[in-house]
mmCIF file of C-alpha atoms in Angstrom:
data_model
loop_
_atom_site.group_PDB
_atom_site.id
_atom_site.type_symbol
_atom_site.label_atom_id
_atom_site.label_comp_id
_atom_site.label_asym_id
_atom_site.label_seq_id
_atom_site.Cartn_x
_atom_site.Cartn_y
_atom_site.Cartn_z
ATOM 1 C CA ASN A 1 -163.262 -105.801 -176.559
ATOM 2 C CA ILE A 2 -164.494 -106.044 -172.880
ATOM 3 C CA ARG A 3 -165.298 -102.906 -171.458
ATOM 4 C CA ALA A 4 -166.333 -103.814 -167.814
ATOM 5 C CA VAL A 5 -166.564 -106.896 -165.624
ATOM 6 C CA PHE A 6 -169.249 -106.703 -162.709
ATOM 7 C CA PRO A 7 -170.252 -109.401 -160.105
ATOM 8 C CA GLY A 8 -173.928 -110.324 -160.007
ATOM 9 C CA GLY A 9 -173.638 -112.299 -156.743
ATOM 10 C CA ASP A 10 -171.166 -112.850 -153.959
ATOM 11 C CA PRO A 11 -169.487 -115.928 -155.541
ATOM 12 C CA GLY A 12 -168.442 -113.541 -158.379
ATOM 13 C CA VAL A 13 -166.696 -110.867 -156.486
ATOM 14 C CA SER A 14 -163.188 -112.167 -156.443
ATOM 15 C CA LEU A 15 -163.444 -113.276 -159.988
ATOM 16 C CA ALA A 16 -164.436 -109.970 -161.081
ATOM 17 C CA ASP A 17 -161.864 -108.029 -159.028
ATOM 18 C CA GLU A 18 -159.109 -110.287 -160.590
ATOM 19 C CA LEU A 19 -160.319 -110.105 -164.060
ATOM 20 C CA CYS A 20 -160.700 -106.218 -163.920
ATOM 21 C CA LYS A 21 -156.959 -106.116 -162.915
ATOM 22 C CA ARG A 22 -155.881 -108.569 -165.477
ATOM 23 C CA LEU A 23 -157.773 -106.889 -168.346
ATOM 24 C CA GLY A 24 -156.684 -103.142 -167.086
ATOM 25 C CA LEU A 25 -160.334 -102.226 -166.445
ATOM 26 C CA ARG A 26 -161.800 -100.053 -163.703
ATOM 27 C CA GLY A 27 -162.204 -102.305 -160.711
ATOM 28 C CA ASN A 28 -161.354 -102.904 -156.928
ATOM 29 C CA ASP A 29 -158.010 -104.096 -155.854
ATOM 30 C CA PRO A 30 -157.743 -107.907 -155.596
ATOM 31 C CA SER A 31 -155.337 -107.666 -152.619
ATOM 32 C CA THR A 32 -158.277 -106.192 -150.391
ATOM 33 C CA THR A 33 -161.093 -108.333 -151.785
ATOM 34 C CA TRP A 34 -161.261 -110.418 -148.421
ATOM 35 C CA LEU A 35 -161.912 -107.115 -146.546
ATOM 36 C CA ARG A 36 -164.913 -106.686 -148.434
ATOM 37 C CA THR A 37 -166.174 -110.318 -148.875
ATOM 38 C CA THR A 38 -165.706 -111.719 -145.543
ATOM 39 C CA LYS A 39 -167.064 -110.673 -142.224
ATOM 40 C CA LEU A 40 -163.891 -110.970 -140.417
ATOM 41 C CA GLY A 41 -162.178 -108.746 -143.089
ATOM 42 C CA MET A 42 -164.867 -106.228 -142.770
ATOM 43 C CA ALA A 43 -164.306 -106.262 -138.994
ATOM 44 C CA THR A 44 -160.615 -105.963 -139.399
ATOM 45 C CA ALA A 45 -160.900 -103.155 -142.064
ATOM 46 C CA LEU A 46 -163.148 -101.205 -139.791
ATOM 47 C CA GLU A 47 -160.794 -101.594 -136.794
ATOM 48 C CA ARG A 48 -157.754 -100.559 -138.676
ATOM 49 C CA ALA A 49 -159.501 -97.494 -139.689
ATOM 50 C CA GLY A 50 -160.791 -96.614 -136.196
ATOM 51 C CA ILE A 51 -164.426 -96.956 -137.255
ATOM 52 C CA ARG A 52 -167.148 -98.481 -134.925
ATOM 53 C CA HIS A 53 -167.699 -102.196 -135.632
ATOM 54 C CA MET A 54 -169.185 -105.195 -133.989
ATOM 55 C CA ARG A 55 -167.074 -107.348 -131.757
ATOM 56 C CA THR A 56 -165.953 -110.169 -133.566
ATOM 57 C CA LYS A 57 -164.197 -113.505 -132.841
ATOM 58 C CA VAL A 58 -163.051 -116.485 -134.776
ATOM 59 C CA VAL A 59 -164.426 -119.521 -132.746
ATOM 60 C CA LYS A 60 -162.860 -123.140 -133.148
ATOM 61 C CA THR A 61 -163.469 -124.667 -129.905
ATOM 62 C CA GLU A 62 -166.180 -124.834 -127.092
ATOM 63 C CA GLU A 63 -163.504 -122.741 -124.942
ATOM 64 C CA ASP A 64 -163.623 -120.070 -127.749
ATOM 65 C CA VAL A 65 -167.305 -120.050 -127.486
ATOM 66 C CA LYS A 66 -167.386 -119.725 -123.872
ATOM 67 C CA GLU A 67 -164.912 -116.881 -123.901
ATOM 68 C CA PHE A 68 -166.794 -114.748 -126.260
ATOM 69 C CA TRP A 69 -170.262 -115.478 -124.728
ATOM 70 C CA LYS A 70 -169.106 -113.708 -121.496
ATOM 71 C CA THR A 71 -169.003 -110.556 -123.510
ATOM 72 C CA CYS A 72 -172.705 -110.850 -124.827
ATOM 73 C CA ASP A 73 -174.075 -108.498 -122.182
ATOM 74 C CA ASN A 74 -177.617 -108.514 -123.807
ATOM 75 C CA GLY A 75 -177.904 -112.282 -123.602
ATOM 76 C CA LYS A 76 -177.713 -112.822 -127.496
ATOM 77 C CA CYS A 77 -174.892 -113.028 -130.037
ATOM 78 C CA ALA A 78 -174.863 -113.862 -133.831
ATOM 79 C CA VAL A 79 -173.044 -117.063 -134.965
ATOM 80 C CA LYS A 80 -172.254 -117.195 -138.758
ATOM 81 C CA TYR A 81 -169.918 -118.217 -141.333
ATOM 82 C CA THR A 82 -167.141 -115.517 -142.163
ATOM 83 C CA SER A 83 -168.153 -116.096 -145.838
ATOM 84 C CA SER A 84 -171.389 -116.766 -147.141
ATOM 85 C CA SER A 85 -174.571 -115.316 -148.819
ATOM 86 C CA ALA A 86 -178.368 -114.829 -148.373
ATOM 87 C CA SER A 87 -178.042 -115.344 -144.422
ATOM 88 C CA MET A 88 -176.650 -118.904 -145.089
ATOM 89 C CA GLY A 89 -175.632 -120.290 -141.692
ATOM 90 C CA PHE A 90 -176.512 -117.192 -139.785
ATOM 91 C CA LYS A 91 -178.278 -117.641 -136.512
ATOM 92 C CA VAL A 92 -179.132 -115.298 -133.542
ATOM 93 C CA CYS A 93 -178.327 -117.575 -130.398
ATOM 94 C CA GLU A 94 -179.855 -116.696 -126.919
ATOM 95 C CA SER A 95 -178.018 -118.951 -124.677
ATOM 96 C CA LEU A 96 -174.382 -120.436 -124.635
ATOM 97 C CA GLU A 97 -175.841 -123.960 -125.227
ATOM 98 C CA GLU A 98 -177.374 -122.619 -128.329
ATOM 99 C CA CYS A 99 -174.133 -121.043 -129.486
ATOM 100 C CA ILE A 100 -172.090 -124.193 -128.795
ATOM 101 C CA GLU A 101 -174.459 -126.320 -130.850
ATOM 102 C CA HIS A 102 -174.775 -123.952 -133.701
ATOM 103 C CA VAL A 103 -170.989 -123.537 -133.911
ATOM 104 C CA ARG A 104 -170.876 -127.377 -133.993
ATOM 105 C CA VAL A 105 -173.634 -127.796 -136.816
ATOM 106 C CA LEU A 106 -171.499 -124.964 -138.899
ATOM 107 C CA SER A 107 -168.267 -126.850 -138.387
ATOM 108 C CA GLU A 108 -169.591 -130.010 -139.803
ATOM 109 C CA SER A 109 -171.051 -128.208 -143.011
ATOM 110 C CA THR A 110 -170.017 -125.887 -145.779
ATOM 111 C CA ASN A 111 -171.404 -122.519 -146.823
ATOM 112 C CA ASN A 112 -173.581 -122.079 -149.629
ATOM 113 C CA VAL A 113 -170.927 -122.197 -152.385
ATOM 114 C CA GLY A 114 -169.599 -125.553 -150.874
ATOM 115 C CA GLU A 115 -166.560 -123.933 -148.955
ATOM 116 C CA LYS A 116 -165.277 -124.905 -145.408
ATOM 117 C CA CYS A 117 -164.748 -121.570 -143.796
ATOM 118 C CA GLU A 118 -164.182 -119.856 -140.562
ATOM 119 C CA ILE A 119 -166.959 -119.548 -138.129
ATOM 120 C CA LEU A 120 -167.578 -116.235 -136.410
ATOM 121 C CA MET A 121 -169.358 -115.075 -133.192
ATOM 122 C CA GLN A 122 -170.458 -111.486 -133.114
ATOM 123 C CA GLU A 123 -172.077 -109.046 -130.761
ATOM 124 C CA PHE A 124 -175.778 -108.753 -131.513
ATOM 125 C CA VAL A 125 -176.818 -105.064 -131.901
ATOM 126 C CA ILE A 126 -180.400 -103.977 -131.415
ATOM 127 C CA GLY A 127 -181.590 -101.024 -133.533
ATOM 128 C CA ASP A 128 -183.286 -99.812 -136.677
ATOM 129 C CA GLU A 129 -181.658 -101.615 -139.867
ATOM 130 C CA TYR A 130 -181.055 -99.956 -143.317
ATOM 131 C CA SER A 131 -179.652 -101.096 -146.566
ATOM 132 C CA VAL A 132 -177.508 -98.195 -148.294
ATOM 133 C CA ASN A 133 -176.794 -98.802 -151.864
ATOM 134 C CA THR A 134 -174.098 -97.124 -153.496
ATOM 135 C CA ALA A 135 -172.210 -96.180 -156.672
ATOM 136 C CA SER A 136 -168.480 -95.353 -156.882
ATOM 137 C CA PHE A 137 -166.075 -94.036 -159.518
ATOM 138 C CA ASP A 138 -162.431 -93.863 -158.418
ATOM 139 C CA GLY A 139 -163.221 -93.532 -154.852
ATOM 140 C CA LYS A 140 -166.035 -91.158 -155.071
ATOM 141 C CA HIS A 141 -169.286 -92.475 -153.759
ATOM 142 C CA VAL A 142 -173.085 -91.438 -154.252
ATOM 143 C CA ILE A 143 -176.292 -92.988 -152.860
ATOM 144 C CA THR A 144 -178.439 -94.686 -155.328
ATOM 145 C CA ASP A 145 -181.196 -95.980 -153.034
ATOM 146 C CA LEU A 146 -181.968 -96.559 -149.442
ATOM 147 C CA TRP A 147 -184.135 -99.369 -147.705
ATOM 148 C CA SER A 148 -185.448 -99.874 -144.194
ATOM 149 C CA TYR A 149 -185.608 -103.383 -142.915
ATOM 150 C CA ARG A 150 -188.057 -104.615 -140.157
ATOM 151 C CA LEU A 151 -186.811 -107.944 -139.157
ATOM 152 C CA LYS A 152 -188.419 -110.536 -137.009
ATOM 153 C CA ILE A 153 -186.397 -113.500 -135.609
ATOM 154 C CA VAL A 154 -188.104 -116.858 -135.688
ATOM 155 C CA ASP A 155 -186.165 -119.766 -134.188
ATOM 156 C CA GLY A 156 -183.046 -117.856 -134.649
ATOM 157 C CA ASN A 157 -183.585 -117.164 -138.208
ATOM 158 C CA VAL A 158 -184.350 -113.651 -139.641
ATOM 159 C CA LEU A 159 -187.415 -112.676 -141.721
ATOM 160 C CA TYR A 160 -187.233 -109.308 -143.551
ATOM 161 C CA ASP A 161 -190.023 -106.694 -144.365
ATOM 162 C CA MET A 162 -188.348 -104.254 -146.646
ATOM 163 C CA GLU A 163 -189.454 -100.763 -147.593
ATOM 164 C CA LEU A 164 -187.794 -98.466 -150.267
ATOM 165 C CA LEU A 165 -187.338 -94.960 -148.877
ATOM 166 C CA PRO A 166 -188.025 -91.827 -150.575
ATOM 167 C CA ASN A 167 -184.884 -89.978 -150.151
ATOM 168 C CA GLU A 168 -181.619 -89.363 -147.960
ATOM 169 C CA SER A 169 -183.529 -87.392 -145.331
ATOM 170 C CA SER A 170 -185.291 -90.558 -144.339
ATOM 171 C CA VAL A 171 -182.150 -92.002 -142.745
ATOM 172 C CA PRO A 172 -179.913 -90.622 -139.953
ATOM 173 C CA LYS A 173 -177.424 -88.061 -141.492
ATOM 174 C CA GLU A 174 -174.522 -89.934 -139.683
ATOM 175 C CA LEU A 175 -175.451 -93.230 -141.359
ATOM 176 C CA LEU A 176 -174.550 -91.656 -144.804
ATOM 177 C CA ASP A 177 -171.134 -90.473 -143.648
ATOM 178 C CA TYR A 178 -170.376 -93.667 -141.950
ATOM 179 C CA ALA A 179 -171.407 -95.717 -145.057
ATOM 180 C CA PHE A 180 -168.989 -93.801 -147.401
ATOM 181 C CA ALA A 181 -166.301 -94.290 -144.364
ATOM 182 C CA VAL A 182 -166.793 -98.040 -144.612
ATOM 183 C CA LEU A 183 -166.530 -98.151 -148.337
ATOM 184 C CA ASP A 184 -163.200 -96.323 -148.016
ATOM 185 C CA ALA A 185 -161.932 -98.598 -145.183
ATOM 186 C CA THR A 186 -162.727 -101.887 -147.174
ATOM 187 C CA GLY A 187 -161.055 -100.375 -150.281
ATOM 188 C CA PHE A 188 -164.143 -100.350 -152.447
ATOM 189 C CA ARG A 189 -163.396 -97.724 -155.218
ATOM 190 C CA ASN A 190 -165.364 -98.629 -158.315
ATOM 191 C CA GLY A 191 -168.921 -100.135 -159.137
ATOM 192 C CA ILE A 192 -172.013 -100.744 -157.140
ATOM 193 C CA CYS A 193 -172.175 -101.943 -153.476
ATOM 194 C CA HIS A 194 -175.069 -103.160 -151.369
ATOM 195 C CA SER A 195 -174.417 -102.741 -147.498
ATOM 196 C CA GLU A 196 -176.588 -103.085 -144.472
ATOM 197 C CA TYR A 197 -176.492 -101.179 -141.190
ATOM 198 C CA PHE A 198 -177.892 -101.045 -137.748
ATOM 199 C CA CYS A 199 -178.580 -97.500 -136.058
ATOM 200 C CA ASP A 200 -178.734 -97.833 -132.236
ATOM 201 C CA PRO A 201 -178.362 -95.124 -129.679
ATOM 202 C CA LYS A 202 -174.503 -95.194 -130.112
ATOM 203 C CA GLY A 203 -174.865 -94.439 -133.844
ATOM 204 C CA PRO A 204 -174.533 -96.535 -136.981
ATOM 205 C CA VAL A 205 -172.672 -99.831 -137.162
ATOM 206 C CA LEU A 206 -171.950 -102.036 -140.119
ATOM 207 C CA ILE A 207 -173.610 -105.412 -140.503
ATOM 208 C CA GLU A 208 -172.011 -106.459 -143.791
ATOM 209 C CA THR A 209 -170.984 -104.922 -147.043
ATOM 210 C CA ASN A 210 -171.649 -106.839 -150.379
ATOM 211 C CA PRO A 211 -169.584 -105.385 -153.165
ATOM 212 C CA ARG A 212 -172.176 -106.469 -155.809
ATOM 213 C CA MET A 213 -175.867 -105.737 -156.855
ATOM 214 C CA MET A 214 -178.540 -105.869 -154.297
ATOM 215 C CA GLY A 215 -180.365 -109.309 -154.172
ATOM 216 C CA LEU A 216 -181.082 -111.029 -157.369
ATOM 217 C CA SER A 217 -184.530 -111.583 -156.361
ATOM 218 C CA LEU A 218 -185.524 -108.172 -157.103
ATOM 219 C CA THR A 219 -186.252 -108.481 -160.974
ATOM 220 C CA GLU A 220 -185.584 -105.947 -163.525
ATOM 221 C CA GLU A 221 -189.312 -105.017 -163.972
ATOM 222 C CA PHE A 222 -189.424 -104.507 -160.151
ATOM 223 C CA GLN A 223 -186.359 -102.305 -160.124
ATOM 224 C CA ARG A 224 -187.672 -100.123 -163.001
ATOM 225 C CA THR A 225 -190.998 -99.860 -161.348
ATOM 226 C CA ALA A 226 -189.711 -99.016 -157.813
ATOM 227 C CA MET A 227 -186.581 -96.838 -159.011
ATOM 228 C CA GLY A 228 -186.819 -95.842 -162.603
ATOM 229 C CA ARG A 229 -183.735 -97.698 -163.366
ATOM 230 C CA THR A 230 -181.823 -100.996 -162.522
ATOM 231 C CA TYR A 231 -178.772 -101.783 -160.590
ATOM 232 C CA ALA A 232 -177.249 -102.726 -163.892
ATOM 233 C CA ASP A 233 -177.858 -99.135 -165.076
ATOM 234 C CA TYR A 234 -176.084 -97.948 -162.121
ATOM 235 C CA ALA A 235 -173.198 -100.317 -162.660
ATOM 236 C CA PHE A 236 -172.706 -98.884 -166.280
ATOM 237 C CA ALA A 237 -172.902 -95.336 -165.071
ATOM 238 C CA THR A 238 -169.535 -96.112 -163.089
ATOM 239 C CA LEU A 239 -167.514 -96.512 -166.244
ATOM 240 C CA ASP A 240 -166.896 -92.728 -166.942
ATOM 241 C CA GLU A 241 -166.921 -89.754 -165.113
ATOM 242 C CA LYS A 242 -169.725 -88.030 -166.964
ATOM 243 C CA SER A 243 -172.198 -90.842 -166.543
ATOM 244 C CA PHE A 244 -171.300 -91.101 -162.884
ATOM 245 C CA SER A 245 -172.117 -87.450 -162.286
ATOM 246 C CA GLU A 246 -175.570 -87.989 -163.670
ATOM 247 C CA ILE A 247 -176.645 -90.580 -161.097
#
């Protein structure tokens, strides 16, 4: 008598989508899971939808790296696995040599679930960073909570200082419209989602979307103290329309 399947972390998203389909539960289409779980998929989905996205290229050779580096007009770019979590493998590179070396390191390693996966170079956007957490029911979306990130880059790695924002007026209005467009473009229709964005003078742009609860380091006690309810509460509220309308 299973009523719902929700992923608690990145490695469970594909399984949750497939189980929901096989069990006839409310969920998201497994055929579009890759658009929500890989950085290449996200960039592909946004490009198809005509939505702003970061320039992204799969790199396999040193020539690939050199070609993309020519487009990095601010002297920086991001190098990452197309599929990983908790910033595993992510590095901001400030020279061509650093890019080549980090691509080499990643090519000789696996992501944090032990998979060999494609390596991406992505344009580096400088702007204010926000996390937009949402709940969805049959393609209808609402904001559950908002966070601002102040980040510091140390040796190419990112350290975060996070602040829970009081309400939706705390972020640029266009960010919320853009966030809902991202959910639609990537095929996210049911459940809760944690997405991260930059806002620069050109407007918002997706860093990555994560179709699961926000970081597991946020304990139940912390969530209830900060927000009055937990991400699991929000997830269960997406099981029927009445509960969803009360979020």
